[in-house]
Short mmCIF file of C-alpha atoms in Angstrom, two decimals:
data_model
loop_
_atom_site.label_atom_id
_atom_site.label_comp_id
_atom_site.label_asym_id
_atom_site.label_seq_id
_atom_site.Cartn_x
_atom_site.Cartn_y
_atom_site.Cartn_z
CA UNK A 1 -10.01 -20.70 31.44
CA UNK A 2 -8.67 -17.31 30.30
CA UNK A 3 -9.95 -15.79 27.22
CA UNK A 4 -7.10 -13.87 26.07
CA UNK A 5 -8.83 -12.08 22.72
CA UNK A 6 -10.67 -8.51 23.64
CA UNK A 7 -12.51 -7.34 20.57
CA UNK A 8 -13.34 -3.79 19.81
CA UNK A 9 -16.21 -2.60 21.05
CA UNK A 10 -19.15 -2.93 19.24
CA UNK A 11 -22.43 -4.18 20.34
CA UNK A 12 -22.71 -7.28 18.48
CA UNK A 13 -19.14 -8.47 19.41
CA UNK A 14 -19.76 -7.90 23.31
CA UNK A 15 -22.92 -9.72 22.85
CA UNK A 16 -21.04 -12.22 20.87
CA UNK A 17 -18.26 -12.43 23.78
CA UNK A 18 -20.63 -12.59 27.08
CA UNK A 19 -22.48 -15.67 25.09
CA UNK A 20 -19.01 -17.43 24.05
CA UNK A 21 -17.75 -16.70 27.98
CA UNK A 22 -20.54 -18.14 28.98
CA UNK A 23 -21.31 -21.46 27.13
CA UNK A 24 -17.35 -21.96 27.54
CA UNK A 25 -17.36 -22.22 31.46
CA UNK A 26 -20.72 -23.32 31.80
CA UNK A 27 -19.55 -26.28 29.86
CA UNK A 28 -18.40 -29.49 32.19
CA UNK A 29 -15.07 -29.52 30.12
CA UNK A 30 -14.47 -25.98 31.05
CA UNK A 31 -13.93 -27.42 34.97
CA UNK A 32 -10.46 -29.30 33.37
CA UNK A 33 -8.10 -27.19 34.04
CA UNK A 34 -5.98 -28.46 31.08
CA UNK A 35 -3.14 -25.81 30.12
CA UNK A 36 -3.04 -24.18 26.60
CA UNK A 37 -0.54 -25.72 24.23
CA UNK A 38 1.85 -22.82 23.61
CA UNK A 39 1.73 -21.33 20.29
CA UNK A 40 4.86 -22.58 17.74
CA UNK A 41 7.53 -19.88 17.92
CA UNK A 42 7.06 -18.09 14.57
CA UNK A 43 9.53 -17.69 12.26
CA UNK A 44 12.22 -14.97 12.30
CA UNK A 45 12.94 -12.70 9.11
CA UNK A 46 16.27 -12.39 7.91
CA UNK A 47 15.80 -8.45 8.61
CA UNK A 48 13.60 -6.00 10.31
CA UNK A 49 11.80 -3.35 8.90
CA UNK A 50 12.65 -1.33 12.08
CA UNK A 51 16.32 -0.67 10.72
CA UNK A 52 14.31 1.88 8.06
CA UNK A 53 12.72 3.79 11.33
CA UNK A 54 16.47 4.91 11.64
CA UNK A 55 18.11 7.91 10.44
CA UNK A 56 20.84 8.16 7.95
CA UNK A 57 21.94 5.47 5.72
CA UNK A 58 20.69 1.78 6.23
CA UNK A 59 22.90 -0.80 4.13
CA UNK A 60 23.91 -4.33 5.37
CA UNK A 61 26.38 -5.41 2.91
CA UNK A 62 27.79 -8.90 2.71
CA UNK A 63 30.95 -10.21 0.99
CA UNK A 64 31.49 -8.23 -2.01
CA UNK A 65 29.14 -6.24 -2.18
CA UNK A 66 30.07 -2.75 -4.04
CA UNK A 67 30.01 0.38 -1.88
CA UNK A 68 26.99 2.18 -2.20
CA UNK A 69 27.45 5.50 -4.50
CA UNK A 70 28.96 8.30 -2.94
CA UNK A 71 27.69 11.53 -4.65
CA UNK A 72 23.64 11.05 -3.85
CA UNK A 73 22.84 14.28 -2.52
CA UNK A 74 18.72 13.49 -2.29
CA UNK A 75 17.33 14.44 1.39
CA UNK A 76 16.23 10.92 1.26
CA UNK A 77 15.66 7.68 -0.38
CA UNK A 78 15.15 4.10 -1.42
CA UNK A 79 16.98 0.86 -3.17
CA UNK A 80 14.04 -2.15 -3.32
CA UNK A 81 13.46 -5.04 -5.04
CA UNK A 82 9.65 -4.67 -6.92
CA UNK A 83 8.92 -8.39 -7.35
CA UNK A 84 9.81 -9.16 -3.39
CA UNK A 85 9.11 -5.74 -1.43
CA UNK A 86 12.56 -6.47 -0.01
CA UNK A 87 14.79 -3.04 0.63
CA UNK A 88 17.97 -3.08 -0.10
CA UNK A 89 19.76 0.44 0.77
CA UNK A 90 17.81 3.66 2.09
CA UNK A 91 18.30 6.48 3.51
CA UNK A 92 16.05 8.32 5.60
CA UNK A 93 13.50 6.26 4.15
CA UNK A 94 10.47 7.54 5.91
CA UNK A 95 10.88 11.48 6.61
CA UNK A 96 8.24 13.03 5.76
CA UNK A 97 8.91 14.77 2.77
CA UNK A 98 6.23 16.80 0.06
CA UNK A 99 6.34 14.07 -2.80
CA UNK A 100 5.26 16.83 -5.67
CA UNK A 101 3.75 14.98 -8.84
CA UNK A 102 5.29 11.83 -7.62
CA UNK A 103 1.81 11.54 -5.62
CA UNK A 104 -0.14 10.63 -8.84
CA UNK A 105 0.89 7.71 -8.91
CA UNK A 106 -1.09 7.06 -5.81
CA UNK A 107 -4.17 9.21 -7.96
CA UNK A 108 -3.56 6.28 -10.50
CA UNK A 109 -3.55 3.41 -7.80
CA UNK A 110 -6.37 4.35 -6.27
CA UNK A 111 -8.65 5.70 -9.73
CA UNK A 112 -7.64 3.47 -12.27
CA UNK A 113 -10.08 0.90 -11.05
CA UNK A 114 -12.64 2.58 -10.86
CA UNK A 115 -12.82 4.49 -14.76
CA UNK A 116 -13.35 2.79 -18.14
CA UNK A 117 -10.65 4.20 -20.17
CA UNK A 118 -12.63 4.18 -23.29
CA UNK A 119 -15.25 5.98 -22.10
CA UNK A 120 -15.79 9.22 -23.72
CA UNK A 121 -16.37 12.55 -21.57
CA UNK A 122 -16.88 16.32 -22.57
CA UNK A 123 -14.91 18.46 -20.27
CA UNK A 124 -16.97 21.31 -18.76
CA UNK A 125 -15.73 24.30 -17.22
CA UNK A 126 -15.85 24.11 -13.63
CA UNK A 127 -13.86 20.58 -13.70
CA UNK A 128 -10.92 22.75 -14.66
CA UNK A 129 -11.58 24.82 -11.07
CA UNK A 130 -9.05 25.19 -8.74
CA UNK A 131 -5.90 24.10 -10.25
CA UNK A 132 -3.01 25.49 -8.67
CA UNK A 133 -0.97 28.68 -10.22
CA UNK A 134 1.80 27.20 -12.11
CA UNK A 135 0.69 24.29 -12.53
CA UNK A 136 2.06 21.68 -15.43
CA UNK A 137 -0.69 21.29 -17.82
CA UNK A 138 -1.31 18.91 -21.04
CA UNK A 139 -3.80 21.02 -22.73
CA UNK A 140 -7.21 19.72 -21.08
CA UNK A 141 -9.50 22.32 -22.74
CA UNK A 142 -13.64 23.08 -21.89
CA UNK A 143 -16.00 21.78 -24.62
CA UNK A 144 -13.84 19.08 -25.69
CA UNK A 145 -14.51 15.46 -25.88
CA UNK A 146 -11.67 13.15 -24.65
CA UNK A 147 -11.09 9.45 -24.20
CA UNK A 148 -10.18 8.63 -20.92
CA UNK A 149 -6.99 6.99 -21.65
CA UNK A 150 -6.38 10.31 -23.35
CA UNK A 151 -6.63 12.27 -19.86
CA UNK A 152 -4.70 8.84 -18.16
CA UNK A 153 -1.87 9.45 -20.83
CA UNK A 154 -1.95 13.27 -19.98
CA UNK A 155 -1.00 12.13 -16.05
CA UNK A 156 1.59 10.11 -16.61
CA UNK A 157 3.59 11.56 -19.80
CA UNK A 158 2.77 15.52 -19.12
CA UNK A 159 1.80 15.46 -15.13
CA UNK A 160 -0.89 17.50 -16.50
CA UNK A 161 -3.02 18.85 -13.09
CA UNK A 162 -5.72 19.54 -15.69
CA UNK A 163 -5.83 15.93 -16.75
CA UNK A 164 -5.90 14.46 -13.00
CA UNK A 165 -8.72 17.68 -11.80
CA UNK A 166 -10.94 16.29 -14.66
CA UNK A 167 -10.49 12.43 -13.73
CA UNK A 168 -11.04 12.98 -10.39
CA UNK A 169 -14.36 15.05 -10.87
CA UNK A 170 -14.94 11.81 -13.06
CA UNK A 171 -14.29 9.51 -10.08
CA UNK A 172 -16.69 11.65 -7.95
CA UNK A 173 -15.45 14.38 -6.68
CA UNK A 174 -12.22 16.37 -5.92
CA UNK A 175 -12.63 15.18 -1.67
CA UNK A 176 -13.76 11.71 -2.45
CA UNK A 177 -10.88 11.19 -4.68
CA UNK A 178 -8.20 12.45 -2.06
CA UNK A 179 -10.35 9.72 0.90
CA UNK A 180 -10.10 6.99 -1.70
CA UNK A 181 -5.70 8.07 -2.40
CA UNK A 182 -5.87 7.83 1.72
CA UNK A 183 -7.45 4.36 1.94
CA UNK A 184 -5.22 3.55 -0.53
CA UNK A 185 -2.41 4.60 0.54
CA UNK A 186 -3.05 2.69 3.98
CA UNK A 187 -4.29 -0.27 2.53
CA UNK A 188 -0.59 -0.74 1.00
CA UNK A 189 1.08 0.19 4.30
CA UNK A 190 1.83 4.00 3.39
CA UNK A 191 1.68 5.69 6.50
CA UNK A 192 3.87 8.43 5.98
CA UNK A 193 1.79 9.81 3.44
CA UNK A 194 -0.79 12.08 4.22
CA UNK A 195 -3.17 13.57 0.60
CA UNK A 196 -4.57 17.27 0.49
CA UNK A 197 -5.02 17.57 -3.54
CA UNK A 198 -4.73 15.00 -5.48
CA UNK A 199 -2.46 16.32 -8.07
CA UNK A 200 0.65 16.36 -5.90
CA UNK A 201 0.51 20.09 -5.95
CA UNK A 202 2.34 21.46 -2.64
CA UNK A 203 -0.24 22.00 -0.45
CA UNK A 204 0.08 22.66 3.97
CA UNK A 205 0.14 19.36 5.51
CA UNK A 206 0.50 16.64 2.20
CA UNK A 207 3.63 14.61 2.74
CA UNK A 208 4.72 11.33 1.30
CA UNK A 209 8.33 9.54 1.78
CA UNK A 210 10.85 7.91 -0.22
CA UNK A 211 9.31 4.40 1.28
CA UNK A 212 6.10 4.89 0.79
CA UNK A 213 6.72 6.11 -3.08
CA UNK A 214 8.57 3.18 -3.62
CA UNK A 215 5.60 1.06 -2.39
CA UNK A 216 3.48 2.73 -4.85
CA UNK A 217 5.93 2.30 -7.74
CA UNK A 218 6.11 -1.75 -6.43
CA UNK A 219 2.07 -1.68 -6.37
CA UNK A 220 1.88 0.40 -9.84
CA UNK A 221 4.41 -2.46 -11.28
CA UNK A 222 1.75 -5.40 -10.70
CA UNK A 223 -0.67 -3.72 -12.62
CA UNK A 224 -0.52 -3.50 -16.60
CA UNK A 225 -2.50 -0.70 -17.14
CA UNK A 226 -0.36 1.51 -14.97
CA UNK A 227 2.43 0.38 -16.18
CA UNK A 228 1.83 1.09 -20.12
CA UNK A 229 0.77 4.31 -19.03
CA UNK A 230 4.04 5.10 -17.15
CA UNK A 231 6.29 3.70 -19.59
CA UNK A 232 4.68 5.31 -22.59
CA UNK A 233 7.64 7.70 -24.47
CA UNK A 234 5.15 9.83 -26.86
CA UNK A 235 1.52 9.80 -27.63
CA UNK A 236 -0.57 12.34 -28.96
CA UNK A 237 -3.21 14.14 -27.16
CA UNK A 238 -6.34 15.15 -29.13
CA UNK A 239 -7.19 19.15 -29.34
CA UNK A 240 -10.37 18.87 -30.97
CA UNK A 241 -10.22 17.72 -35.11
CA UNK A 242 -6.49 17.66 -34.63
CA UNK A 243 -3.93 16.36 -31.69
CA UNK A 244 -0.20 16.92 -31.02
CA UNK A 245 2.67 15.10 -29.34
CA UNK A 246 3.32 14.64 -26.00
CA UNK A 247 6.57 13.57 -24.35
CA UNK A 248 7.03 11.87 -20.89
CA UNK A 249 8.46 14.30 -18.09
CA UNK A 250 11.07 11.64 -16.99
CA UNK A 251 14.34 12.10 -19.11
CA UNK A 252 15.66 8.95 -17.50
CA UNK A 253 13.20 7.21 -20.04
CA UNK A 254 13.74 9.39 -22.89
CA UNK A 255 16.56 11.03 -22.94
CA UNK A 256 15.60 14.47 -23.35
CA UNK A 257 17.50 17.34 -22.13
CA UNK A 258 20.93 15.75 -21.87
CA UNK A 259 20.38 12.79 -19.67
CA UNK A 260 21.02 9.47 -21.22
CA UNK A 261 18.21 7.43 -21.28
CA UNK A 262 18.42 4.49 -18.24
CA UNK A 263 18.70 0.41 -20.22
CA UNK A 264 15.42 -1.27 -19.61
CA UNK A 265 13.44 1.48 -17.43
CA UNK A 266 10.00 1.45 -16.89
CA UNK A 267 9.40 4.56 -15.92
CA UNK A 268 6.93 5.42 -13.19
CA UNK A 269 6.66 9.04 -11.91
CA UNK A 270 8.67 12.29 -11.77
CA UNK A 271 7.82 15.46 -10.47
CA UNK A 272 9.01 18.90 -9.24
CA UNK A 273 7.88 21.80 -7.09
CA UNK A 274 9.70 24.65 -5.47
CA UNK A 275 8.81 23.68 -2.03
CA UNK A 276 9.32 19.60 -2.86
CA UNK A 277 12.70 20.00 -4.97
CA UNK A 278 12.55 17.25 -7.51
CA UNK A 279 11.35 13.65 -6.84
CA UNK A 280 11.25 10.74 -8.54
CA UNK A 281 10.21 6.77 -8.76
CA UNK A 282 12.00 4.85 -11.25
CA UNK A 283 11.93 1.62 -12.19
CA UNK A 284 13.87 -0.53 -14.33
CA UNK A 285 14.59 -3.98 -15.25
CA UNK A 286 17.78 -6.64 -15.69
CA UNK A 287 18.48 -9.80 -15.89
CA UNK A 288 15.42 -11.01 -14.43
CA UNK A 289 15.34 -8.42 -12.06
CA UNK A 290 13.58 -5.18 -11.31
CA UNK A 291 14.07 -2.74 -9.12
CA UNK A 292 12.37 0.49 -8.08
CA UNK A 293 14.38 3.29 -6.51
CA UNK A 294 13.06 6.89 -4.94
CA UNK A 295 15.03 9.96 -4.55
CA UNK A 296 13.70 13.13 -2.94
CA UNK A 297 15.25 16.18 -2.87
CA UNK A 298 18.72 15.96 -4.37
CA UNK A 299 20.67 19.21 -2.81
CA UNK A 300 23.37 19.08 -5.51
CA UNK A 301 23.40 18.86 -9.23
CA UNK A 302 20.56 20.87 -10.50
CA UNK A 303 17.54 19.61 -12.62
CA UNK A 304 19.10 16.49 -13.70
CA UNK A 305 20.64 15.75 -10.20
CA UNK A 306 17.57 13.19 -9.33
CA UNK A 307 17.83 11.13 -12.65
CA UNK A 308 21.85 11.16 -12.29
CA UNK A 309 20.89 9.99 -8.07
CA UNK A 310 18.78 7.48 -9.27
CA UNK A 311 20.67 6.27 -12.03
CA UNK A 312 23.88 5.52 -9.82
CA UNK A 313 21.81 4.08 -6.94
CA UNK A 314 19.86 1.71 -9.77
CA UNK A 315 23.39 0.67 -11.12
CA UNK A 316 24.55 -0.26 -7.38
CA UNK A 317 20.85 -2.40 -6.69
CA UNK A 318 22.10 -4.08 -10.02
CA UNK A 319 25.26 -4.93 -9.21
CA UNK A 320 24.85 -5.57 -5.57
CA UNK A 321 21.65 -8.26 -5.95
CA UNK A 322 22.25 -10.97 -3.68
CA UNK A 323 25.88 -9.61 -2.39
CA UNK A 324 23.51 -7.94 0.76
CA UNK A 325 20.98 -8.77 3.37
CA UNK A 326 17.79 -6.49 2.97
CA UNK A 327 17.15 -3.72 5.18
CA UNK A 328 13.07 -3.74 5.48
CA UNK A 329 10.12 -4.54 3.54
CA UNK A 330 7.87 -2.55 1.18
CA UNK A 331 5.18 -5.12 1.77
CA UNK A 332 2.33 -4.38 4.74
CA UNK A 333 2.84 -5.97 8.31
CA UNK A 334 0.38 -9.13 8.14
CA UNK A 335 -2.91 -9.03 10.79
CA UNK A 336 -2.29 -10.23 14.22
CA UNK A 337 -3.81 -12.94 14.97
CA UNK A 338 -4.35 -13.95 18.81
CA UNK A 339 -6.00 -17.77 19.94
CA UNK A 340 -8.96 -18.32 22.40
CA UNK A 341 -8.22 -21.84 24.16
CA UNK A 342 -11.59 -23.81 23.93
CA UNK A 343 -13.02 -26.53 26.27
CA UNK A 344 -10.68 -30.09 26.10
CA UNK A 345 -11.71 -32.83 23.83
CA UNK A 346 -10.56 -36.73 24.32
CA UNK A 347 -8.33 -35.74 21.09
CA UNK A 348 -6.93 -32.78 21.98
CA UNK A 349 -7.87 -28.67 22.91
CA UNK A 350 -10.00 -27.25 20.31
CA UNK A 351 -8.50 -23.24 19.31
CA UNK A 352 -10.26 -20.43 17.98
CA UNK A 353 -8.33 -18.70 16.21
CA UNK A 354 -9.69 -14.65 15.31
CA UNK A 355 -7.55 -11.67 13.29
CA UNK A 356 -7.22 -8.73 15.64
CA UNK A 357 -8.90 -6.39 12.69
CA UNK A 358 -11.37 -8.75 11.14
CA UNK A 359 -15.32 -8.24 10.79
CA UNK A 360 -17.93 -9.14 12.98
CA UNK A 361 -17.71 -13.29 11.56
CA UNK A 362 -15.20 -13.50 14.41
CA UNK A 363 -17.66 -12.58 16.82
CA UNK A 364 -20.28 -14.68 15.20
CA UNK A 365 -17.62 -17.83 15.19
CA UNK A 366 -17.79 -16.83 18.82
CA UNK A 367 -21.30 -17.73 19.30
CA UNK A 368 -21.39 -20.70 17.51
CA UNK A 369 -18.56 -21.69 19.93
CA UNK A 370 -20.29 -20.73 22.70
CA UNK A 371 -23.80 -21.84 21.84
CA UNK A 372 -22.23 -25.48 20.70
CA UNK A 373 -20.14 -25.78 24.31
CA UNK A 374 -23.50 -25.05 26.14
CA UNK A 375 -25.81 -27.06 24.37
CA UNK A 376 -23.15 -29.97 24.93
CA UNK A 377 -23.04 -29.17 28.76
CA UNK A 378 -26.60 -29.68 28.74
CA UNK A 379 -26.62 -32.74 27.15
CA UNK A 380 -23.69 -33.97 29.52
CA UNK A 381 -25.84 -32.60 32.43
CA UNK A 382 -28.97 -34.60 31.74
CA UNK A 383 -27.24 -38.13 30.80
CA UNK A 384 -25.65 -37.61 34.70
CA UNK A 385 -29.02 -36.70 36.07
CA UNK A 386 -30.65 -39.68 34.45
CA UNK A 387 -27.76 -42.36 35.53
CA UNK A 388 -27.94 -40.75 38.52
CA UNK A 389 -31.84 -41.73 38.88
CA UNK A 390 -31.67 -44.91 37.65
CA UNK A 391 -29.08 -46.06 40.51
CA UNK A 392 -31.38 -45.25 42.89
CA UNK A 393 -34.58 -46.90 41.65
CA UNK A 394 -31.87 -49.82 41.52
CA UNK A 395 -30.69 -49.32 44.84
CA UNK A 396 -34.54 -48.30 46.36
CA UNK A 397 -33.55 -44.84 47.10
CA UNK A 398 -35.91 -42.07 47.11
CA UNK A 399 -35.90 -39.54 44.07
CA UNK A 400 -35.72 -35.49 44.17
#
């Protein structure tokens, strides 16, 4: 018999193997040399994610399906459905590309969870440390006493930096708050993105991609605290015994500035830096549909360029729907999972079945396995032995 699953190593699953190994061929079943039942074929998607590994534009368009836009300038980009994960156009989809503020939304994904938004904190000096020169700000201000959904809607409306430095001192530090946004960001199958500060300020080395944005905007979607946050128009934001208004960023959502605001979005996450250009996650819904869509780096049009980009590649997701075959996922790749053959039963061969990345149960399951094949060997062993001994009394025989 061939065990064909090879743990990592760790001390208590090489224990755990040598034992299963060993009660499995000790065992008198393990002598059958009874062939593995191959595994059922599995099935075959109706795409392949590996069409978004290639450059340019990805688009598999059926009949009538309207010709994607032609004036979307962005460096790269991405057409998905949020309820399914399924992609339907994108370009360049995972070049690694510096996401700007667009990165919150990650900061939100990963801190939300973890901070009671009507908990009350005074801000303190040094939580306002380090914030990068130029950086947008909502007013965050030393002495004061904020709500936490105050500092939330700060994020989201005003990409205040001040806002996200003081929630993630709040979550435990500045570091631990960019480790969580990594574990995160893997955990959802981001693995273009790579966090330095947390506020999406351009710093050497922090990358992101028009896939992996739209997989946060799809993750943000499913959770209703994110998304009042990032569909909120106006709030105000308290400055002591008074507070002011602030307006979301995103002119796709309210119209400021010229641009016309986009029929049933739900916002999400804009941003802008001189190295990043301007970037953006939108989402929007219609007719029992919603779709998220990511532009980066529109080389045309100016400041409204990436709500104009995403506004004519929304329109085409809208009115192409079912008219094309997807192009890739936004969801993660599932665990392998890989099958140890066990000993034959009367009814059949007994699998083990064990995920390629799970804990040390598998190795554990392993023992049992083991430990129960051995045990029976024994038993089988000593029921031979004693037939064995009373033939030959019967027969007059001598005994070992």
């Amino acid at each position: 018999m061939v065990i064909r699953y090879l743990s990592r190593s760790s001390s208590v699953r090489t224990a755990a193997l040598a034992l299963g190994a060993l009660g499995l061929l000790s065992s008198p079943a393990a002598a059958v040399d009874v062939p593995a039942e191959p595994a059922p074929p599995r099935p075959v998607p109706a795409y392949s994610s590996a069409l978004l590994d290639r450059p340019g534009v990805q688009v598999r368009p059926g009949p009538g399906a309207p010709g994607l836009p032609g004036d979307v300038s962005a460096l790269a980009w991405v057409v998905a459905d949020a309820r399914t994960g399924e992609v339907l156009a994108a370009r360049d989809a995972h070049r690694k590309l510096p996401p700007a503020s667009t990165l919150k939304s990650l900061f939100a994904l990963a801190t939300l969870p973890h901070l009671n938004a009507d908990m009350r904190h005074v801000v303190s000096e040094h939580e306002l440390d380090d914030i990068g020169e130029g950086s947008s700000m909502v007013g965050v201000a030393a002495g004061r006493s904020y709500r936490v959904a105050d500092l939330w809607r700060g994020v989201f409306l005003s990409s205040g930096n001040d806002a996200v430095h003081v929630l993630a001192r709040l979550n435990g530090g500045l570091d631990e708050t960019v480790r969580q946004m990594r574990l995160k960001a893997r955990e959802l199958g981001a693995r273009d993105t790579n966090v330095v500060s947390p506020d999406g300020y351009d710093a050497p080395g922090q990358v992101s991609s028009a896939y992996d944005l739209a997989v946060f905007g799809k993750a943000g979607l499913t959770d209703p605290e994110f998304t009042r946050y990032c569909s909120t128009r106006v709030a105000q934001f308290p400055a002591g015994g008074w507070s002011y208004p602030i307006q979301n960023t995103n002119r796709l959502l309210t119209g400021a500035d010229g641009v016309t605001p986009y029929p049933g979005l739900l916002g999400v996450k804009n941003g802008y830096t001189s190295h990043a250009g301007s970037t953006l996650i939108s989402a929007a819904q219609r007719g029992g549909r919603t779709l998220v869509v990511t532009v980066m780096n529109p080389q045309a049009g100016g400041g409204r360029a990436v709500y104009e980009e995403a506004r004519a590649l929304l329109d085409w997701g809208f009115t192409a729907g079912d008219k094309v075959q997807p192009v890739g996922s936004l969801l993660p790749p599932r665990k392998a999972t890989r099958t140890v053959p066990g000993p034959a039963h009367a009814a059949g061969e007994a699998a083990v079945a064990v995920e390629s990345e799970g804990s040390d149960w598998s190795a554990i399951l392993l023992v049992g396995a083991g430990s129960a094949a051995l045990l029976a060997g024994c038993v089988v062993a000593v029921r031979r032995r004693a037939a064995t001994v009373a033939r030959r009394k019967g027969a007059g025989g001598a005994v070992d």
